[in-house]
Amino acid sequence: MSENTYSKKTMRILLFLQQGELTEHRIYSFLASRVKDEHNSNVLRGIADEELRHAKIWQKLTGKEVKINRIKLWFYSFMALILGYTFVLKKMEKGEDKATKAYRSLIAEVPQAKQISEDEDRHEQQLLAMLDEERLQYIGSMVLGLSDALVELSGTLAGLTFALQNTRLIALSGLITGISATLSMASSEYLSAKNSGEKNAAKSSMYTGIAYLFTVAFMVLPYLLLDSYVAALLIMLVIVIVIIMFFTYYTAVAKDLPFGKRFLEMALISLSVAAISFVIGILVKRFLGIDI
């Protein structure tokens, strides 16, 4: 079938797929250059070559050249640098599910779509087999550090907010508590991993400590920047929700886990602890007569 006999709808789909394959060729090539593991890098280069071959097939059918989607290329390249290639590959594979449906809708009119669809299915299996990024091996340690920091420090800061009513004192107390808790959590994780026979106990400890420390820094920041303790408390709680949302989404994509239930559970626990601690701060101030 020549390009002139395709319907306008089919041509739009063909051009969309052509651009998608060409863009993904560039993304996979970029990821291949960033991945240190030689096997994984070779797999990515092979997939990048196939994406380019697919794009050329679509170009023969459309008879037109297309430009890559630079926004998509920039977005996934940036995400790979920040969140790692596993997250990016998982996100891309979700997009390939939609593309695969488009391929199958074209099979009757464009026979080549069947082979390309089969290639895309094979891509998914190859990618799932190769995923072994270090940061995902220690995601349990990261979750431990982050969740503990969110629960413990949100409660501590909420309690101190009403008890002290001074953002500088609250920030100072929060930093001292947070840094001490970071060292304690990292040490506990190291001993726990060591006793469990893990070879990389130090790395587990490091990931736990880093996740805890970054969470502490973000949560204390409003108290360092603002004079109003009420505004600082509200912003701190928003930061808690944002951190939970971001990290839950990351693990949901990278580990194929449900997002909604995990997010609500973690948010509810953190906010409940903060609310209880805030009430305790009010009671301590009132009954002990502390006035700072």
PDB file of C-alpha atoms in Angstrom:
ATOM      1  CA  MET A   1       0.000   0.000   0.000  1.00  0.00           C
ATOM      2  CA  SER A   2       1.496   3.381  -0.965  1.00  0.00           C
ATOM      3  CA  GLU A   3       1.531   6.390   1.331  1.00  0.00           C
ATOM      4  CA  ASN A   4      -1.110   8.138  -0.790  1.00  0.00           C
ATOM      5  CA  THR A   5      -3.695   5.449  -0.016  1.00  0.00           C
ATOM      6  CA  TYR A   6      -3.459   5.844   3.758  1.00  0.00           C
ATOM      7  CA  SER A   7      -6.250   7.693   5.497  1.00  0.00           C
ATOM      8  CA  LYS A   8      -5.441  10.962   7.277  1.00  0.00           C
ATOM      9  CA  LYS A   9      -5.938   9.251  10.620  1.00  0.00           C
ATOM     10  CA  THR A  10      -3.495   6.475   9.733  1.00  0.00           C
ATOM     11  CA  MET A  11      -0.935   8.989   8.477  1.00  0.00           C
ATOM     12  CA  ARG A  12      -1.153  10.913  11.758  1.00  0.00           C
ATOM     13  CA  ILE A  13      -0.547   7.704  13.695  1.00  0.00           C
ATOM     14  CA  LEU A  14       2.367   6.732  11.447  1.00  0.00           C
ATOM     15  CA  LEU A  15       4.028  10.130  11.852  1.00  0.00           C
ATOM     16  CA  PHE A  16       3.448  10.013  15.614  1.00  0.00           C
ATOM     17  CA  LEU A  17       5.063   6.575  15.833  1.00  0.00           C
ATOM     18  CA  GLN A  18       7.916   7.638  13.561  1.00  0.00           C
ATOM     19  CA  GLN A  19       8.722  10.562  15.823  1.00  0.00           C
ATOM     20  CA  GLY A  20       8.379   8.375  18.912  1.00  0.00           C
ATOM     21  CA  GLU A  21      10.792   5.727  17.611  1.00  0.00           C
ATOM     22  CA  LEU A  22      13.339   8.355  16.555  1.00  0.00           C
ATOM     23  CA  THR A  23      13.143  10.113  19.923  1.00  0.00           C
ATOM     24  CA  GLU A  24      13.433   6.858  21.868  1.00  0.00           C
ATOM     25  CA  HIS A  25      16.461   5.915  19.767  1.00  0.00           C
ATOM     26  CA  ARG A  26      18.184   9.028  21.109  1.00  0.00           C
ATOM     27  CA  ILE A  27      17.041   8.361  24.684  1.00  0.00           C
ATOM     28  CA  TYR A  28      18.232   4.737  24.687  1.00  0.00           C
ATOM     29  CA  SER A  29      21.548   5.846  23.163  1.00  0.00           C
ATOM     30  CA  PHE A  30      21.974   8.404  25.933  1.00  0.00           C
ATOM     31  CA  LEU A  31      21.178   5.834  28.632  1.00  0.00           C
ATOM     32  CA  ALA A  32      23.613   3.341  27.060  1.00  0.00           C
ATOM     33  CA  SER A  33      26.387   5.919  27.322  1.00  0.00           C
ATOM     34  CA  ARG A  34      25.587   6.488  31.013  1.00  0.00           C
ATOM     35  CA  VAL A  35      25.200   2.890  32.223  1.00  0.00           C
ATOM     36  CA  LYS A  36      28.458   1.470  33.599  1.00  0.00           C
ATOM     37  CA  ASP A  37      27.512  -2.207  33.369  1.00  0.00           C
ATOM     38  CA  GLU A  38      28.741  -3.427  29.969  1.00  0.00           C
ATOM     39  CA  HIS A  39      25.946  -5.976  29.476  1.00  0.00           C
ATOM     40  CA  ASN A  40      23.211  -3.473  30.263  1.00  0.00           C
ATOM     41  CA  SER A  41      24.881  -0.873  28.057  1.00  0.00           C
ATOM     42  CA  ASN A  42      25.051  -3.293  25.119  1.00  0.00           C
ATOM     43  CA  VAL A  43      21.394  -4.233  25.529  1.00  0.00           C
ATOM     44  CA  LEU A  44      20.411  -0.560  25.494  1.00  0.00           C
ATOM     45  CA  ARG A  45      22.494   0.093  22.384  1.00  0.00           C
ATOM     46  CA  GLY A  46      20.851  -2.857  20.661  1.00  0.00           C
ATOM     47  CA  ILE A  47      17.402  -1.543  21.517  1.00  0.00           C
ATOM     48  CA  ALA A  48      18.433   1.956  20.363  1.00  0.00           C
ATOM     49  CA  ASP A  49      19.469   0.489  16.988  1.00  0.00           C
ATOM     50  CA  GLU A  50      16.133  -1.288  16.664  1.00  0.00           C
ATOM     51  CA  GLU A  51      14.234   1.900  17.457  1.00  0.00           C
ATOM     52  CA  LEU A  52      16.158   3.642  14.658  1.00  0.00           C
ATOM     53  CA  ARG A  53      15.370   0.784  12.277  1.00  0.00           C
ATOM     54  CA  HIS A  54      11.672   1.100  13.148  1.00  0.00           C
ATOM     55  CA  ALA A  55      11.778   4.850  12.559  1.00  0.00           C
ATOM     56  CA  LYS A  56      13.234   4.252   9.092  1.00  0.00           C
ATOM     57  CA  ILE A  57      10.438   1.782   8.306  1.00  0.00           C
ATOM     58  CA  TRP A  58       7.827   4.386   9.250  1.00  0.00           C
ATOM     59  CA  GLN A  59       9.689   6.988   7.194  1.00  0.00           C
ATOM     60  CA  LYS A  60       9.488   4.792   4.081  1.00  0.00           C
ATOM     61  CA  LEU A  61       5.740   4.500   4.601  1.00  0.00           C
ATOM     62  CA  THR A  62       5.116   8.186   5.281  1.00  0.00           C
ATOM     63  CA  GLY A  63       7.680   9.531   2.859  1.00  0.00           C
ATOM     64  CA  LYS A  64       8.407  12.327   5.337  1.00  0.00           C
ATOM     65  CA  GLU A  65      11.128  13.298   7.769  1.00  0.00           C
ATOM     66  CA  VAL A  66      10.235  14.188  11.352  1.00  0.00           C
ATOM     67  CA  LYS A  67      12.107  15.950  14.127  1.00  0.00           C
ATOM     68  CA  ILE A  68      12.704  14.321  17.467  1.00  0.00           C
ATOM     69  CA  ASN A  69      10.601  15.355  20.426  1.00  0.00           C
ATOM     70  CA  ARG A  70      13.244  17.443  22.200  1.00  0.00           C
ATOM     71  CA  ILE A  71      11.081  18.013  25.278  1.00  0.00           C
ATOM     72  CA  LYS A  72      10.690  14.259  25.764  1.00  0.00           C
ATOM     73  CA  LEU A  73      14.411  13.703  25.120  1.00  0.00           C
ATOM     74  CA  TRP A  74      15.394  16.395  27.611  1.00  0.00           C
ATOM     75  CA  PHE A  75      12.878  15.200  30.218  1.00  0.00           C
ATOM     76  CA  TYR A  76      13.968  11.551  30.210  1.00  0.00           C
ATOM     77  CA  SER A  77      17.670  12.423  30.012  1.00  0.00           C
ATOM     78  CA  PHE A  78      17.289  14.725  33.016  1.00  0.00           C
ATOM     79  CA  MET A  79      15.270  12.142  34.929  1.00  0.00           C
ATOM     80  CA  ALA A  80      17.967   9.535  34.261  1.00  0.00           C
ATOM     81  CA  LEU A  81      20.587  11.792  35.810  1.00  0.00           C
ATOM     82  CA  ILE A  82      18.445  12.535  38.879  1.00  0.00           C
ATOM     83  CA  LEU A  83      16.475   9.335  39.467  1.00  0.00           C
ATOM     84  CA  GLY A  84      18.505   6.693  37.637  1.00  0.00           C
ATOM     85  CA  TYR A  85      17.995   4.700  34.471  1.00  0.00           C
ATOM     86  CA  THR A  86      15.655   2.141  36.069  1.00  0.00           C
ATOM     87  CA  PHE A  87      13.010   4.769  36.725  1.00  0.00           C
ATOM     88  CA  VAL A  88      13.344   6.119  33.177  1.00  0.00           C
ATOM     89  CA  LEU A  89      13.114   2.681  31.568  1.00  0.00           C
ATOM     90  CA  LYS A  90      10.011   1.831  33.576  1.00  0.00           C
ATOM     91  CA  LYS A  91       8.384   5.117  32.553  1.00  0.00           C
ATOM     92  CA  MET A  92       9.284   4.526  28.915  1.00  0.00           C
ATOM     93  CA  GLU A  93       7.911   1.012  28.967  1.00  0.00           C
ATOM     94  CA  LYS A  94       4.575   2.329  30.224  1.00  0.00           C
ATOM     95  CA  GLY A  95       4.603   4.626  27.203  1.00  0.00           C
ATOM     96  CA  GLU A  96       5.467   1.686  24.958  1.00  0.00           C
ATOM     97  CA  ASP A  97       2.303  -0.057  26.124  1.00  0.00           C
ATOM     98  CA  LYS A  98       0.317   2.762  24.496  1.00  0.00           C
ATOM     99  CA  ALA A  99       2.475   2.604  21.370  1.00  0.00           C
ATOM    100  CA  THR A 100       1.951  -1.153  21.137  1.00  0.00           C
ATOM    101  CA  LYS A 101      -1.834  -0.622  21.060  1.00  0.00           C
ATOM    102  CA  ALA A 102      -1.325   1.882  18.255  1.00  0.00           C
ATOM    103  CA  TYR A 103       0.778  -0.649  16.324  1.00  0.00           C
ATOM    104  CA  ARG A 104      -1.882  -3.318  16.656  1.00  0.00           C
ATOM    105  CA  SER A 105      -4.581  -0.951  15.444  1.00  0.00           C
ATOM    106  CA  LEU A 106      -2.567  -0.516  12.239  1.00  0.00           C
ATOM    107  CA  ILE A 107      -1.861  -4.171  11.483  1.00  0.00           C
ATOM    108  CA  ALA A 108      -4.770  -4.571   9.052  1.00  0.00           C
ATOM    109  CA  GLU A 109      -3.715  -1.520   7.021  1.00  0.00           C
ATOM    110  CA  VAL A 110       0.041  -1.596   7.679  1.00  0.00           C
ATOM    111  CA  PRO A 111       1.426  -5.172   7.849  1.00  0.00           C
ATOM    112  CA  GLN A 112       4.846  -3.988   9.094  1.00  0.00           C
ATOM    113  CA  ALA A 113       3.198  -2.924  12.356  1.00  0.00           C
ATOM    114  CA  LYS A 114       2.914  -6.558  13.467  1.00  0.00           C
ATOM    115  CA  GLN A 115       6.675  -7.166  13.473  1.00  0.00           C
ATOM    116  CA  ILE A 116       7.390  -3.859  15.168  1.00  0.00           C
ATOM    117  CA  SER A 117       4.791  -4.651  17.814  1.00  0.00           C
ATOM    118  CA  GLU A 118       6.524  -7.966  18.499  1.00  0.00           C
ATOM    119  CA  ASP A 119       9.853  -6.137  18.748  1.00  0.00           C
ATOM    120  CA  GLU A 120       8.385  -3.772  21.343  1.00  0.00           C
ATOM    121  CA  ASP A 121       7.132  -6.698  23.420  1.00  0.00           C
ATOM    122  CA  ARG A 122      10.619  -8.189  23.322  1.00  0.00           C
ATOM    123  CA  HIS A 123      12.074  -4.842  24.443  1.00  0.00           C
ATOM    124  CA  GLU A 124      10.064  -5.016  27.642  1.00  0.00           C
ATOM    125  CA  GLN A 125      11.347  -8.491  28.491  1.00  0.00           C
ATOM    126  CA  GLN A 126      14.952  -7.476  27.800  1.00  0.00           C
ATOM    127  CA  LEU A 127      14.667  -4.386  29.935  1.00  0.00           C
ATOM    128  CA  LEU A 128      13.076  -6.180  32.876  1.00  0.00           C
ATOM    129  CA  ALA A 129      15.854  -8.780  32.745  1.00  0.00           C
ATOM    130  CA  MET A 130      18.636  -6.218  32.817  1.00  0.00           C
ATOM    131  CA  LEU A 131      17.421  -3.938  35.613  1.00  0.00           C
ATOM    132  CA  ASP A 132      19.887  -4.173  38.473  1.00  0.00           C
ATOM    133  CA  GLU A 133      20.630  -0.608  39.489  1.00  0.00           C
ATOM    134  CA  GLU A 134      22.512  -0.209  42.765  1.00  0.00           C
ATOM    135  CA  ARG A 135      20.197   2.393  44.232  1.00  0.00           C
ATOM    136  CA  LEU A 136      17.253  -0.013  43.898  1.00  0.00           C
ATOM    137  CA  GLN A 137      19.148  -2.691  45.797  1.00  0.00           C
ATOM    138  CA  TYR A 138      19.188  -0.330  48.758  1.00  0.00           C
ATOM    139  CA  ILE A 139      15.731   1.139  48.353  1.00  0.00           C
ATOM    140  CA  GLY A 140      14.652  -0.602  51.553  1.00  0.00           C
ATOM    141  CA  SER A 141      17.363   1.285  53.443  1.00  0.00           C
ATOM    142  CA  MET A 142      16.285   4.554  51.827  1.00  0.00           C
ATOM    143  CA  VAL A 143      12.645   3.946  52.762  1.00  0.00           C
ATOM    144  CA  LEU A 144      13.709   3.166  56.327  1.00  0.00           C
ATOM    145  CA  GLY A 145      15.639   6.421  56.676  1.00  0.00           C
ATOM    146  CA  LEU A 146      13.024   8.547  54.960  1.00  0.00           C
ATOM    147  CA  SER A 147       9.986   7.127  56.743  1.00  0.00           C
ATOM    148  CA  ASP A 148      11.612   7.325  60.165  1.00  0.00           C
ATOM    149  CA  ALA A 149      12.686  10.921  59.568  1.00  0.00           C
ATOM    150  CA  LEU A 150       9.230  11.915  58.368  1.00  0.00           C
ATOM    151  CA  VAL A 151       7.427  10.356  61.307  1.00  0.00           C
ATOM    152  CA  GLU A 152       9.880  11.260  64.071  1.00  0.00           C
ATOM    153  CA  LEU A 153      10.859  14.752  62.984  1.00  0.00           C
ATOM    154  CA  SER A 154       7.396  15.872  61.874  1.00  0.00           C
ATOM    155  CA  GLY A 155       6.185  14.965  65.353  1.00  0.00           C
ATOM    156  CA  THR A 156       9.161  16.626  67.030  1.00  0.00           C
ATOM    157  CA  LEU A 157       8.854  19.876  65.044  1.00  0.00           C
ATOM    158  CA  ALA A 158       5.084  20.030  65.494  1.00  0.00           C
ATOM    159  CA  GLY A 159       5.443  19.561  69.247  1.00  0.00           C
ATOM    160  CA  LEU A 160       8.233  22.136  69.527  1.00  0.00           C
ATOM    161  CA  THR A 161       6.319  24.639  67.396  1.00  0.00           C
ATOM    162  CA  PHE A 162       3.733  25.414  70.047  1.00  0.00           C
ATOM    163  CA  ALA A 163       5.943  24.676  73.023  1.00  0.00           C
ATOM    164  CA  LEU A 164       8.648  27.161  71.937  1.00  0.00           C
ATOM    165  CA  GLN A 165       6.866  29.465  69.448  1.00  0.00           C
ATOM    166  CA  ASN A 166      10.248  30.670  68.197  1.00  0.00           C
ATOM    167  CA  THR A 167      11.356  29.551  64.736  1.00  0.00           C
ATOM    168  CA  ARG A 168      15.096  29.847  65.474  1.00  0.00           C
ATOM    169  CA  LEU A 169      14.873  27.763  68.634  1.00  0.00           C
ATOM    170  CA  ILE A 170      12.647  25.225  66.857  1.00  0.00           C
ATOM    171  CA  ALA A 171      15.128  25.004  63.953  1.00  0.00           C
ATOM    172  CA  LEU A 172      18.064  24.584  66.342  1.00  0.00           C
ATOM    173  CA  SER A 173      16.285  21.887  68.323  1.00  0.00           C
ATOM    174  CA  GLY A 174      15.145  20.178  65.116  1.00  0.00           C
ATOM    175  CA  LEU A 175      18.656  20.148  63.641  1.00  0.00           C
ATOM    176  CA  ILE A 176      20.222  18.770  66.825  1.00  0.00           C
ATOM    177  CA  THR A 177      17.527  16.106  67.073  1.00  0.00           C
ATOM    178  CA  GLY A 178      17.695  15.325  63.339  1.00  0.00           C
ATOM    179  CA  ILE A 179      21.477  15.003  63.141  1.00  0.00           C
ATOM    180  CA  SER A 180      21.595  12.860  66.285  1.00  0.00           C
ATOM    181  CA  ALA A 181      18.809  10.656  64.919  1.00  0.00           C
ATOM    182  CA  THR A 182      20.618  10.385  61.557  1.00  0.00           C
ATOM    183  CA  LEU A 183      23.751   9.040  63.218  1.00  0.00           C
ATOM    184  CA  SER A 184      21.666   6.719  65.385  1.00  0.00           C
ATOM    185  CA  MET A 185      19.653   5.356  62.440  1.00  0.00           C
ATOM    186  CA  ALA A 186      22.724   4.887  60.246  1.00  0.00           C
ATOM    187  CA  SER A 187      24.526   3.047  63.047  1.00  0.00           C
ATOM    188  CA  SER A 188      21.501   0.838  63.754  1.00  0.00           C
ATOM    189  CA  GLU A 189      21.137  -0.017  60.058  1.00  0.00           C
ATOM    190  CA  TYR A 190      24.828  -0.889  59.837  1.00  0.00           C
ATOM    191  CA  LEU A 191      24.678  -3.223  62.848  1.00  0.00           C
ATOM    192  CA  SER A 192      21.430  -4.780  61.639  1.00  0.00           C
ATOM    193  CA  ALA A 193      22.814  -5.406  58.139  1.00  0.00           C
ATOM    194  CA  LYS A 194      26.092  -6.699  59.550  1.00  0.00           C
ATOM    195  CA  ASN A 195      24.343  -9.132  61.875  1.00  0.00           C
ATOM    196  CA  SER A 196      22.182 -10.324  58.963  1.00  0.00           C
ATOM    197  CA  GLY A 197      25.317 -11.261  57.044  1.00  0.00           C
ATOM    198  CA  GLU A 198      25.020  -8.587  54.358  1.00  0.00           C
ATOM    199  CA  LYS A 199      28.304  -7.860  52.571  1.00  0.00           C
ATOM    200  CA  ASN A 200      27.520  -4.194  51.949  1.00  0.00           C
ATOM    201  CA  ALA A 201      26.375  -3.182  55.423  1.00  0.00           C
ATOM    202  CA  ALA A 202      28.247   0.117  55.121  1.00  0.00           C
ATOM    203  CA  LYS A 203      26.352   1.046  51.932  1.00  0.00           C
ATOM    204  CA  SER A 204      23.019   0.170  53.515  1.00  0.00           C
ATOM    205  CA  SER A 205      23.927   2.408  56.418  1.00  0.00           C
ATOM    206  CA  MET A 206      24.996   5.200  54.054  1.00  0.00           C
ATOM    207  CA  TYR A 207      21.731   5.144  52.082  1.00  0.00           C
ATOM    208  CA  THR A 208      19.697   5.163  55.307  1.00  0.00           C
ATOM    209  CA  GLY A 209      21.692   8.073  56.716  1.00  0.00           C
ATOM    210  CA  ILE A 210      21.574  10.144  53.505  1.00  0.00           C
ATOM    211  CA  ALA A 211      17.808   9.701  53.134  1.00  0.00           C
ATOM    212  CA  TYR A 212      17.301  10.673  56.787  1.00  0.00           C
ATOM    213  CA  LEU A 213      19.606  13.703  56.624  1.00  0.00           C
ATOM    214  CA  PHE A 214      18.090  15.138  53.431  1.00  0.00           C
ATOM    215  CA  THR A 215      14.609  14.753  54.902  1.00  0.00           C
ATOM    216  CA  VAL A 216      15.700  16.563  58.071  1.00  0.00           C
ATOM    217  CA  ALA A 217      17.200  19.425  56.047  1.00  0.00           C
ATOM    218  CA  PHE A 218      14.047  19.991  53.985  1.00  0.00           C
ATOM    219  CA  MET A 219      11.755  19.847  57.015  1.00  0.00           C
ATOM    220  CA  VAL A 220      13.808  22.266  59.143  1.00  0.00           C
ATOM    221  CA  LEU A 221      14.316  24.752  56.286  1.00  0.00           C
ATOM    222  CA  PRO A 222      10.981  26.658  56.767  1.00  0.00           C
ATOM    223  CA  TYR A 223      11.902  27.392  60.387  1.00  0.00           C
ATOM    224  CA  LEU A 224      15.244  28.832  59.273  1.00  0.00           C
ATOM    225  CA  LEU A 225      13.696  31.066  56.618  1.00  0.00           C
ATOM    226  CA  LEU A 226      10.504  32.286  58.299  1.00  0.00           C
ATOM    227  CA  ASP A 227       9.732  34.248  61.442  1.00  0.00           C
ATOM    228  CA  SER A 228       6.147  33.015  61.767  1.00  0.00           C
ATOM    229  CA  TYR A 229       6.106  29.652  63.532  1.00  0.00           C
ATOM    230  CA  VAL A 230       2.553  28.959  62.281  1.00  0.00           C
ATOM    231  CA  ALA A 231       3.556  29.531  58.640  1.00  0.00           C
ATOM    232  CA  ALA A 232       6.705  27.447  59.137  1.00  0.00           C
ATOM    233  CA  LEU A 233       4.638  24.589  60.585  1.00  0.00           C
ATOM    234  CA  LEU A 234       2.171  24.641  57.681  1.00  0.00           C
ATOM    235  CA  ILE A 235       4.941  24.723  55.078  1.00  0.00           C
ATOM    236  CA  MET A 236       6.769  21.913  56.882  1.00  0.00           C
ATOM    237  CA  LEU A 237       3.643  19.752  56.687  1.00  0.00           C
ATOM    238  CA  VAL A 238       3.305  20.514  52.961  1.00  0.00           C
ATOM    239  CA  ILE A 239       6.945  19.500  52.483  1.00  0.00           C
ATOM    240  CA  VAL A 240       6.214  16.241  54.305  1.00  0.00           C
ATOM    241  CA  ILE A 241       3.361  15.484  51.898  1.00  0.00           C
ATOM    242  CA  VAL A 242       5.480  16.393  48.855  1.00  0.00           C
ATOM    243  CA  ILE A 243       8.385  14.185  49.988  1.00  0.00           C
ATOM    244  CA  ILE A 244       6.045  11.263  50.630  1.00  0.00           C
ATOM    245  CA  MET A 245       4.355  11.766  47.252  1.00  0.00           C
ATOM    246  CA  PHE A 246       7.640  12.010  45.350  1.00  0.00           C
ATOM    247  CA  PHE A 247       9.332   9.027  46.945  1.00  0.00           C
ATOM    248  CA  THR A 248       6.225   6.848  46.848  1.00  0.00           C
ATOM    249  CA  TYR A 249       5.806   7.630  43.146  1.00  0.00           C
ATOM    250  CA  TYR A 250       9.469   6.820  42.506  1.00  0.00           C
ATOM    251  CA  THR A 251       9.275   3.423  44.210  1.00  0.00           C
ATOM    252  CA  ALA A 252       5.887   2.689  42.617  1.00  0.00           C
ATOM    253  CA  VAL A 253       7.325   3.196  39.125  1.00  0.00           C
ATOM    254  CA  ALA A 254      10.735   1.600  39.704  1.00  0.00           C
ATOM    255  CA  LYS A 255       9.400  -1.389  41.651  1.00  0.00           C
ATOM    256  CA  ASP A 256       5.962  -1.775  40.003  1.00  0.00           C
ATOM    257  CA  LEU A 257       4.163  -1.175  43.305  1.00  0.00           C
ATOM    258  CA  PRO A 258       0.739   0.434  43.921  1.00  0.00           C
ATOM    259  CA  PHE A 259       1.001   4.178  44.509  1.00  0.00           C
ATOM    260  CA  GLY A 260      -2.290   5.312  46.089  1.00  0.00           C
ATOM    261  CA  LYS A 261      -2.489   2.968  49.070  1.00  0.00           C
ATOM    262  CA  ARG A 262       1.194   3.375  50.004  1.00  0.00           C
ATOM    263  CA  PHE A 263       1.021   7.167  49.735  1.00  0.00           C
ATOM    264  CA  LEU A 264      -2.129   7.486  51.853  1.00  0.00           C
ATOM    265  CA  GLU A 265      -0.800   5.130  54.511  1.00  0.00           C
ATOM    266  CA  MET A 266       2.505   6.953  54.914  1.00  0.00           C
ATOM    267  CA  ALA A 267       0.906  10.426  54.779  1.00  0.00           C
ATOM    268  CA  LEU A 268      -1.719   9.467  57.370  1.00  0.00           C
ATOM    269  CA  ILE A 269       0.880   8.119  59.804  1.00  0.00           C
ATOM    270  CA  SER A 270       3.157  11.179  59.489  1.00  0.00           C
ATOM    271  CA  LEU A 271       0.348  13.720  59.818  1.00  0.00           C
ATOM    272  CA  SER A 272      -1.257  11.838  62.724  1.00  0.00           C
ATOM    273  CA  VAL A 273       2.008  11.804  64.655  1.00  0.00           C
ATOM    274  CA  ALA A 274       2.468  15.515  63.921  1.00  0.00           C
ATOM    275  CA  ALA A 275      -1.047  16.293  65.178  1.00  0.00           C
ATOM    276  CA  ILE A 276      -0.592  14.295  68.385  1.00  0.00           C
ATOM    277  CA  SER A 277       2.803  15.897  69.030  1.00  0.00           C
ATOM    278  CA  PHE A 278       1.342  19.361  68.424  1.00  0.00           C
ATOM    279  CA  VAL A 279      -1.293  18.712  71.095  1.00  0.00           C
ATOM    280  CA  ILE A 280       1.417  17.439  73.467  1.00  0.00           C
ATOM    281  CA  GLY A 281       3.342  20.678  72.866  1.00  0.00           C
ATOM    282  CA  ILE A 282       0.275  22.719  73.814  1.00  0.00           C
ATOM    283  CA  LEU A 283      -0.266  20.678  76.982  1.00  0.00           C
ATOM    284  CA  VAL A 284       3.400  20.856  78.019  1.00  0.00           C
ATOM    285  CA  LYS A 285       3.454  24.630  77.584  1.00  0.00           C
ATOM    286  CA  ARG A 286       0.186  25.103  79.471  1.00  0.00           C
ATOM    287  CA  PHE A 287       0.685  22.738  82.423  1.00  0.00           C
ATOM    288  CA  LEU A 288       4.407  23.279  82.941  1.00  0.00           C
ATOM    289  CA  GLY A 289       4.064  27.025  82.504  1.00  0.00           C
ATOM    290  CA  ILE A 290       7.062  27.249  80.184  1.00  0.00           C
ATOM    291  CA  ASP A 291       7.349  30.659  78.547  1.00  0.00           C
ATOM    292  CA  ILE A 292      10.216  31.361  76.164  1.00  0.00           C
TER     293      ILE A 292
END
